Short mmCIF file of C-alpha atoms and ligand atoms in Angstrom, two decimals:
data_model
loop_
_atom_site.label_atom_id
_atom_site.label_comp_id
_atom_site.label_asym_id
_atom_site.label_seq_id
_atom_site.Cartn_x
_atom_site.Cartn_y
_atom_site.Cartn_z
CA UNK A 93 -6.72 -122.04 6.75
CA UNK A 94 -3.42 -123.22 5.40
CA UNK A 95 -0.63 -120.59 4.83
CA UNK A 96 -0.37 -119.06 1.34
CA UNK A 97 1.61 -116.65 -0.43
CA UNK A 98 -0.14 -113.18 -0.61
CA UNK A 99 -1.31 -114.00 -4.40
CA UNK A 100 -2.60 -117.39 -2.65
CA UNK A 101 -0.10 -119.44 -4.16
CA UNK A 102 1.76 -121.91 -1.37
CA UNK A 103 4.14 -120.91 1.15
CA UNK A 104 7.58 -120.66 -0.98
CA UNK A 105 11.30 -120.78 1.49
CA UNK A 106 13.65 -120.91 -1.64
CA UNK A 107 14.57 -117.28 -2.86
CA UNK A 108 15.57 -115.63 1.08
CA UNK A 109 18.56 -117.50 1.12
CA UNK A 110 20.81 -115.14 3.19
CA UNK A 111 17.90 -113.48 5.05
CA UNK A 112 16.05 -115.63 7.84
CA UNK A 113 11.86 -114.22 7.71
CA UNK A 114 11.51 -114.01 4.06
CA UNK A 115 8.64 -116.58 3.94
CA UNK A 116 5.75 -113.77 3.91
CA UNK A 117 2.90 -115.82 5.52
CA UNK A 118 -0.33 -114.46 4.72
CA UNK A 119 -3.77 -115.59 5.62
CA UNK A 120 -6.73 -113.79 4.23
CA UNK A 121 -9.37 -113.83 7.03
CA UNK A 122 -12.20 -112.10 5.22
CA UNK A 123 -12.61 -109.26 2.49
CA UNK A 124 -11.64 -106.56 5.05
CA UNK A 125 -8.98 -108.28 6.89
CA UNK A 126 -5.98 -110.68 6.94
CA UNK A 127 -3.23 -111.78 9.37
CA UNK A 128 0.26 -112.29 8.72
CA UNK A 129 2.81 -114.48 10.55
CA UNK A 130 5.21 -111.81 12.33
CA UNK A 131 8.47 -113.55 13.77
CA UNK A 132 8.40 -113.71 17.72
CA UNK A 133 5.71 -112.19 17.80
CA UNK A 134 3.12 -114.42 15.70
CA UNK A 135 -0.04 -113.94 13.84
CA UNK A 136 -1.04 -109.85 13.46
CA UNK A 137 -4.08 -108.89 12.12
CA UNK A 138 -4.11 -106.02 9.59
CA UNK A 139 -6.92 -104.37 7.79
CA UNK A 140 -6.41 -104.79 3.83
CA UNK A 141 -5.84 -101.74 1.87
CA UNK A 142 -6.28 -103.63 -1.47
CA UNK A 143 -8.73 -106.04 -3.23
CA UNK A 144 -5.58 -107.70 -5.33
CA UNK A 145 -2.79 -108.54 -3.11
CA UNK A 146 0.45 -108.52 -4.04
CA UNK A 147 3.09 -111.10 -4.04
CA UNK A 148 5.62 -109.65 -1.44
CA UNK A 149 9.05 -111.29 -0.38
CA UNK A 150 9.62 -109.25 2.49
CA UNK A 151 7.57 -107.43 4.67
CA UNK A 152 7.91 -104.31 7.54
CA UNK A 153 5.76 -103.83 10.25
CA UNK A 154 5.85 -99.96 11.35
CA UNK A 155 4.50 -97.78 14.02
CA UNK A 156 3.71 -94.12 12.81
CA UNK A 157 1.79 -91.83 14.59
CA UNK A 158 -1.26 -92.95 12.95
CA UNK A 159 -0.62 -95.82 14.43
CA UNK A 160 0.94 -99.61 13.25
CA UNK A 161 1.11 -100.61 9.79
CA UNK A 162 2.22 -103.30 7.89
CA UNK A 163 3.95 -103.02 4.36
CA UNK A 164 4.33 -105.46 1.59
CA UNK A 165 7.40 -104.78 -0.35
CA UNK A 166 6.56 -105.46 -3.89
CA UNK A 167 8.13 -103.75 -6.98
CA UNK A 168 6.09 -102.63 -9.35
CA UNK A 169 6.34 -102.74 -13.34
CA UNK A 170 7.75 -99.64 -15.57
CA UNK A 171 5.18 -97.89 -16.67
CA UNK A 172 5.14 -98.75 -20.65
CA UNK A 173 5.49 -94.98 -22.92
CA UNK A 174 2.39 -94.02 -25.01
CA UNK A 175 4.30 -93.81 -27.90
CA UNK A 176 2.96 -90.62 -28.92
CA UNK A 177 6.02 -88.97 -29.27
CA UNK A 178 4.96 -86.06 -26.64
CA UNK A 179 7.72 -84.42 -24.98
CA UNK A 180 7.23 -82.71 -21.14
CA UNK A 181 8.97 -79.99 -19.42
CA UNK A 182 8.53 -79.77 -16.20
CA UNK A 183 9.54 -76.56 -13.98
CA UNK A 184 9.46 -77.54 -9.99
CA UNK A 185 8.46 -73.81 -7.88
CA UNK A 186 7.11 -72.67 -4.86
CA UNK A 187 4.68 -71.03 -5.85
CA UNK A 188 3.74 -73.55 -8.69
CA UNK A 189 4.64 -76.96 -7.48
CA UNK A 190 4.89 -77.89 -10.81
CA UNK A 191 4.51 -76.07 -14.13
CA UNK A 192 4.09 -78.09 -17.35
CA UNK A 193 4.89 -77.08 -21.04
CA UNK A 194 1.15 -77.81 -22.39
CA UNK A 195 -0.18 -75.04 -19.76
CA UNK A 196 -1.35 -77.01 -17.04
CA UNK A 197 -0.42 -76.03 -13.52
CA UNK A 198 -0.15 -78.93 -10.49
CA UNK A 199 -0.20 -77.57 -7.29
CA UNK A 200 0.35 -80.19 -4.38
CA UNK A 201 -1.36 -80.50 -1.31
CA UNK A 202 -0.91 -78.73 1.49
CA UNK A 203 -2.72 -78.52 4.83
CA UNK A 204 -5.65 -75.83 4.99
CA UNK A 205 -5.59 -73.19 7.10
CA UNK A 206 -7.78 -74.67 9.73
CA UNK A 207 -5.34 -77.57 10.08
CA UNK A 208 -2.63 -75.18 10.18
CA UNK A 209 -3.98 -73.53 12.86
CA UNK A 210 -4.71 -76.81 14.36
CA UNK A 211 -0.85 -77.60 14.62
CA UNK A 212 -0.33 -74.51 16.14
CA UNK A 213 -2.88 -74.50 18.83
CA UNK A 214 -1.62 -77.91 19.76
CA UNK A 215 2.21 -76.57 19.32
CA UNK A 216 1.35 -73.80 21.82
CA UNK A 217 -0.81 -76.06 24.34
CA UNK A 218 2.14 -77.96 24.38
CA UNK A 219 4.96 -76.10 25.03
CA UNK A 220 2.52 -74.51 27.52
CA UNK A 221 1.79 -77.71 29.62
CA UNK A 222 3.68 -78.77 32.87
CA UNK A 223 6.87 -80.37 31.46
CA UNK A 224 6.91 -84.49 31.38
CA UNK A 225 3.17 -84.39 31.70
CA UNK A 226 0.84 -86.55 30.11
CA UNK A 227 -0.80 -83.25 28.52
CA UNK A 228 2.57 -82.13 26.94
CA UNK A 229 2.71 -85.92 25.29
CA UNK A 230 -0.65 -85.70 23.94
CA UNK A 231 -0.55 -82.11 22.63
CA UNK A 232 2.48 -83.25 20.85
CA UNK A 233 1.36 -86.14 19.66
CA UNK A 234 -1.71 -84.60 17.64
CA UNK A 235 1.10 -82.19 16.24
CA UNK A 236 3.13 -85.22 14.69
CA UNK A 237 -0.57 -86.67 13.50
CA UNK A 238 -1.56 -84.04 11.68
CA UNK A 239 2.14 -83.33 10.32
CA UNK A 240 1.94 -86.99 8.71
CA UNK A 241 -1.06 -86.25 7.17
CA UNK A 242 0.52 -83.58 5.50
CA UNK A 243 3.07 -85.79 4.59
CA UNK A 244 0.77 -88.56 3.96
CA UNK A 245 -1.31 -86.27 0.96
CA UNK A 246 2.02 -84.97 -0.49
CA UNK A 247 3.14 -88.54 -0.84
CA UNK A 248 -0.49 -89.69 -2.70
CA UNK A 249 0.07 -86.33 -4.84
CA UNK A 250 3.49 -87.39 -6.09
CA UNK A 251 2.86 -90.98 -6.60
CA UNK A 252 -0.83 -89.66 -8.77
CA UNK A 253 1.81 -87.29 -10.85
CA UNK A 254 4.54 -89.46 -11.79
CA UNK A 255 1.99 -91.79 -13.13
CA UNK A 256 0.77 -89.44 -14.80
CA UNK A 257 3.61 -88.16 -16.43
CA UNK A 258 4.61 -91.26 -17.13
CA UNK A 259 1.45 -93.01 -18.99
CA UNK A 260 1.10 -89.26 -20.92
CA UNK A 261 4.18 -88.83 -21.98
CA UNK A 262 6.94 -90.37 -24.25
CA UNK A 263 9.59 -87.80 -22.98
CA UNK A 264 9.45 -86.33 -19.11
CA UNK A 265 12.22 -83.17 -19.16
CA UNK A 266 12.47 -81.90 -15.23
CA UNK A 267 15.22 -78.90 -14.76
CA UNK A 268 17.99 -80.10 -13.07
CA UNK A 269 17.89 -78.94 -8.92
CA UNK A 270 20.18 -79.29 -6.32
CA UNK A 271 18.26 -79.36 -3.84
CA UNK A 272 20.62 -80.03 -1.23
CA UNK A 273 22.51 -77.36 -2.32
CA UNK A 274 18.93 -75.22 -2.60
CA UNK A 275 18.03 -75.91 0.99
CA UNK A 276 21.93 -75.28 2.32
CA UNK A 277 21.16 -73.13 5.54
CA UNK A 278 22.06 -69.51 5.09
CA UNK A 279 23.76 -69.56 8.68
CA UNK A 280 27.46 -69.53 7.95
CA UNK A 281 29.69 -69.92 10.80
CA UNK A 282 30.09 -67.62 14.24
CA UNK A 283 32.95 -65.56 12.43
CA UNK A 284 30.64 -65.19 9.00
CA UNK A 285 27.19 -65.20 10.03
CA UNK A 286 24.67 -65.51 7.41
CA UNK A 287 22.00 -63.11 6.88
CA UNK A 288 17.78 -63.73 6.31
CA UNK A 289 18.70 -66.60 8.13
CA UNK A 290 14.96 -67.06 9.19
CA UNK A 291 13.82 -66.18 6.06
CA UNK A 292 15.85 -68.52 4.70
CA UNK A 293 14.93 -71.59 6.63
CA UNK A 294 11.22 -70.51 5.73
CA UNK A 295 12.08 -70.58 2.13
CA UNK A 296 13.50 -74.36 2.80
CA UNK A 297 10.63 -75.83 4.73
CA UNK A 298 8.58 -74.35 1.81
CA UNK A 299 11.01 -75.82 -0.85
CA UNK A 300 11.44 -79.49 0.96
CA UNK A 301 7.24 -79.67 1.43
CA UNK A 302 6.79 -79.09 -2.32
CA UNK A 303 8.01 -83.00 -2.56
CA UNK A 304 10.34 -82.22 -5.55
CA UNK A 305 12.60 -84.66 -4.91
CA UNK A 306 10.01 -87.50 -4.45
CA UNK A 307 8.37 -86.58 -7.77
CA UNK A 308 11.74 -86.84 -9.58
CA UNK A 309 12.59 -90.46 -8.27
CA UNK A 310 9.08 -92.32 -8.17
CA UNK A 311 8.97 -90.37 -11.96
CA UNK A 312 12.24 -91.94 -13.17
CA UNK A 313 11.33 -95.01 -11.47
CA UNK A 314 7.88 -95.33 -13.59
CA UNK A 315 9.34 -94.31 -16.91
CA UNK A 316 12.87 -95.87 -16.83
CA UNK A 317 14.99 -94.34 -19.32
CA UNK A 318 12.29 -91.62 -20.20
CA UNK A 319 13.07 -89.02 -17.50
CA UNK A 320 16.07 -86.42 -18.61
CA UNK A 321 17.45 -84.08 -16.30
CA UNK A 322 17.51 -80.16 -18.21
CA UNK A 323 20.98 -78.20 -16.72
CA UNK A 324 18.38 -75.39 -15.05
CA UNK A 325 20.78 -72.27 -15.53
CA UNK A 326 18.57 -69.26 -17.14
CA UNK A 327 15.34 -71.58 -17.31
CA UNK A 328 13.68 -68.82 -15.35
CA UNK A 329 15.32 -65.71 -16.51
CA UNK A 330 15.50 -67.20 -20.76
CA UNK A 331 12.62 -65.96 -23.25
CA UNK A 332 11.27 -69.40 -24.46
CA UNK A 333 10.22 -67.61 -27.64
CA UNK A 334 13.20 -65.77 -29.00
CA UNK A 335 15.92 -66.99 -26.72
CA UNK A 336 17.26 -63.74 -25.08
CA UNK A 337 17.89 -63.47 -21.86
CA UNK A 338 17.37 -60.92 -19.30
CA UNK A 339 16.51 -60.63 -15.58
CA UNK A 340 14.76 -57.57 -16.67
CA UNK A 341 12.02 -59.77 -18.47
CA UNK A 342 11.11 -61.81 -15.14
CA UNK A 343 8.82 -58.98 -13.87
CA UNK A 344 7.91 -60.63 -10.38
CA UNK A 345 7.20 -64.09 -9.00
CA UNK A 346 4.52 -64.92 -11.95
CA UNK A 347 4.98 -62.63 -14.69
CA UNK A 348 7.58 -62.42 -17.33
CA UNK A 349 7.97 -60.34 -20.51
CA UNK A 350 10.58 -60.61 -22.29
CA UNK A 351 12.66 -57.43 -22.49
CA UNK A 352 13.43 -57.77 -26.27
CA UNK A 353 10.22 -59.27 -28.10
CA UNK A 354 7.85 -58.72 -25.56
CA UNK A 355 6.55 -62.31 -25.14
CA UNK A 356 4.46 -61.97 -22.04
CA UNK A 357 3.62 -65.20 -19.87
CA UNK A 358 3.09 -66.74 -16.66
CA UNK A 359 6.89 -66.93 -15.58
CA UNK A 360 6.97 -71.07 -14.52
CA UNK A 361 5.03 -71.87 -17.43
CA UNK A 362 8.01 -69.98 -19.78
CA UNK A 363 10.20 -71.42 -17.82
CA UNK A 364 8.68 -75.20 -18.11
CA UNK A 365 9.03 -74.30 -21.98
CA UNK A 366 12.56 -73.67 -21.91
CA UNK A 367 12.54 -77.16 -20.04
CA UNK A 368 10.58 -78.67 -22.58
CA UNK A 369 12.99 -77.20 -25.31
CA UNK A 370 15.86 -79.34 -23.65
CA UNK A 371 19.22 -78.70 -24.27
CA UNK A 372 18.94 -78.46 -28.42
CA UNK A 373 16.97 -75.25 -26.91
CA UNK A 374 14.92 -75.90 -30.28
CA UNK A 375 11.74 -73.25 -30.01
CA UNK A 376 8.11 -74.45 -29.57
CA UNK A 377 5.06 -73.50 -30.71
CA UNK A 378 3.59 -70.59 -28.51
CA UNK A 379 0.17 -71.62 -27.05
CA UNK A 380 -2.61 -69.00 -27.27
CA UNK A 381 -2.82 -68.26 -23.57
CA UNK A 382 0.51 -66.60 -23.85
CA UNK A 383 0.09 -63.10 -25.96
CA UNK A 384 3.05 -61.63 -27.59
CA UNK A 385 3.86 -57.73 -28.16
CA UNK A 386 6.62 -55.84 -29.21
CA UNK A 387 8.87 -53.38 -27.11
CA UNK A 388 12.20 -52.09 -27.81
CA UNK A 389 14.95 -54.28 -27.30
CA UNK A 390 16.71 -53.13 -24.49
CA UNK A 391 20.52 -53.49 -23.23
CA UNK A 392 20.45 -55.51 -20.06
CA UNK A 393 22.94 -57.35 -17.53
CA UNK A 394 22.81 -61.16 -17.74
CA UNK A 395 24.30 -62.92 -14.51
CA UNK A 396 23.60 -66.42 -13.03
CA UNK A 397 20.47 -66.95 -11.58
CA UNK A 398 20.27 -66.83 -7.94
CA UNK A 399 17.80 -68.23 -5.46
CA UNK A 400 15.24 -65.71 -5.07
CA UNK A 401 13.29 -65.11 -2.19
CA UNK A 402 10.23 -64.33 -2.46
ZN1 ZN B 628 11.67 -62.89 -26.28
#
């Protein structure tokens, strides 16, 4: 079979001028499988993932610890905008991976409970076995597999939800997180030590496996020029139908009613309004599922929001 370019086109060298094994050498074997030339090392079989291949200039051949990939580099087109004129707001939580401002709720993956306990069976078998024994290897090893497929469906999730977003919607509004700032261990140093310290690195590993990050980038990515960052101060704590703000009206984790008009919702949906609203902080229309009342307005404290644990 002669060599061809991954779309079957022929073998191309111009382009990789400064780097030596750009020519991506590709032979389709059958519909399952294909082999690529790998330098010094020569033709590698890999199972296709794909019915279209793409045209790749560069290529990377991994090991994980599902074992030895191969990865096409390709980059794919912008996403166009619907043109509907829809605006998003999106509010990133723990407890709600991600809250939108038309009332749906994405939660992503995480491993069951069975896996969990999986991992730690194999944790504790581990740390159990005879040290630098073939045991402790393989106990560890099934840790790290199941851990990447963890990873693994957070990854799919992300990459399904900023397409999403992006085909959907003209407008994508996240809040603006730091979340290297978010994640900061609460240690402090030997003369200051922190305290929840464990409760705090709990609250991190929670935080970084929500794949916040990776939803913002492969989302700004897809809808170039469409994603705006919201400054996130009060999102949580503001009333996104009259404006006030109180930490009185955030009742717990998921409920908030507004201390001074008694709008009562789900507390990262009124906060994905407020996102939504931007910074013109314009209001929007209530949707039905959130019922209003009226209470007394009440004097209250306003301070800056702080990380809360819980
Ligand atoms: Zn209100």
């Amino acid at each position: 079979m002669p060599a061809a370019n991954l779309d079957g086109s022929p073998v191309l060298n111009g382009e990789g001028k400064q780097v030596m094994h750009r020519r991506v050498v590709v032979q389709k074997l059958n519909r399952k499988w294909a082999q690529v030339k790998v330098p010094d090392c020569g033709w590698v079989r890999f199972r296709l993932t794909r019915r279209d291949l793409p045209s790749a200039k560069t290529f990377r051949v991994t090991y994980r610890n599902n074992g030895w990939h191969v990865a096409f580099a390709t980059v794919p087109e912008p996403i166009d905008a619907p043109g509907n004129g829809e605006k998003i707001g999106i509010d990133r939580g723990v407890a709600i991976t991600a809250a939108l401002s038309d009332g749906r709720t994405l939660n992503c993956p995480q491993l069951s409970s069975k896996e969990q306990a999986e991992i730690r069976k194999h944790q504790r078998r581990g740390a159990r076995a005879p040290k630098n024994s073939a045991q402790k290897t393989a106990e560890y090893a099934k840790v790290a597999k199941l851990k990447a497929r963890e990873a693994n469906r957070r990854k799919d999730w992300c990459e399904k939800t900023s397409t999403m977003l992006a085909r959907d919607f003209d407008v994508i509004r996240f809040e603006k997180l730091n979340i290297k700032n978010m994640t900061a261990s609460a240690k402090g140093t030997a003369e200051q030590p922190g305290c929840n310290v464990r409760a705090k690195a709990g609250l991190n590993r929670v935080i970084l496996a929500q794949g916040w990050g990776l939803l913002h980038r492969r989302t700004g990515e897809k809808a170039p020029g469409r994603v705006e960052d919201v400054p996130s101060p009060y999102t949580s704590l503001r009333c996104s139908d009259c404006g006030w703000i109180d930490k009185n009206s955030r009742k717990n984790q998921a409920e908030f009613v507004c201390s001074a008009c008694g709008f009562a919702c789900n507390a990262d949906l009124n906060a994905s309004f407020n996102v939504a609203a931007g910074q013109d902080g314009k209001k929007r229309p209530r949707p039905m599922a959130c019922a209003g009342g009226t209470t007394p307005r009440t004097r209250s404290s306003v301070r800056e929001p702080q990380l809360l644990l819980w």
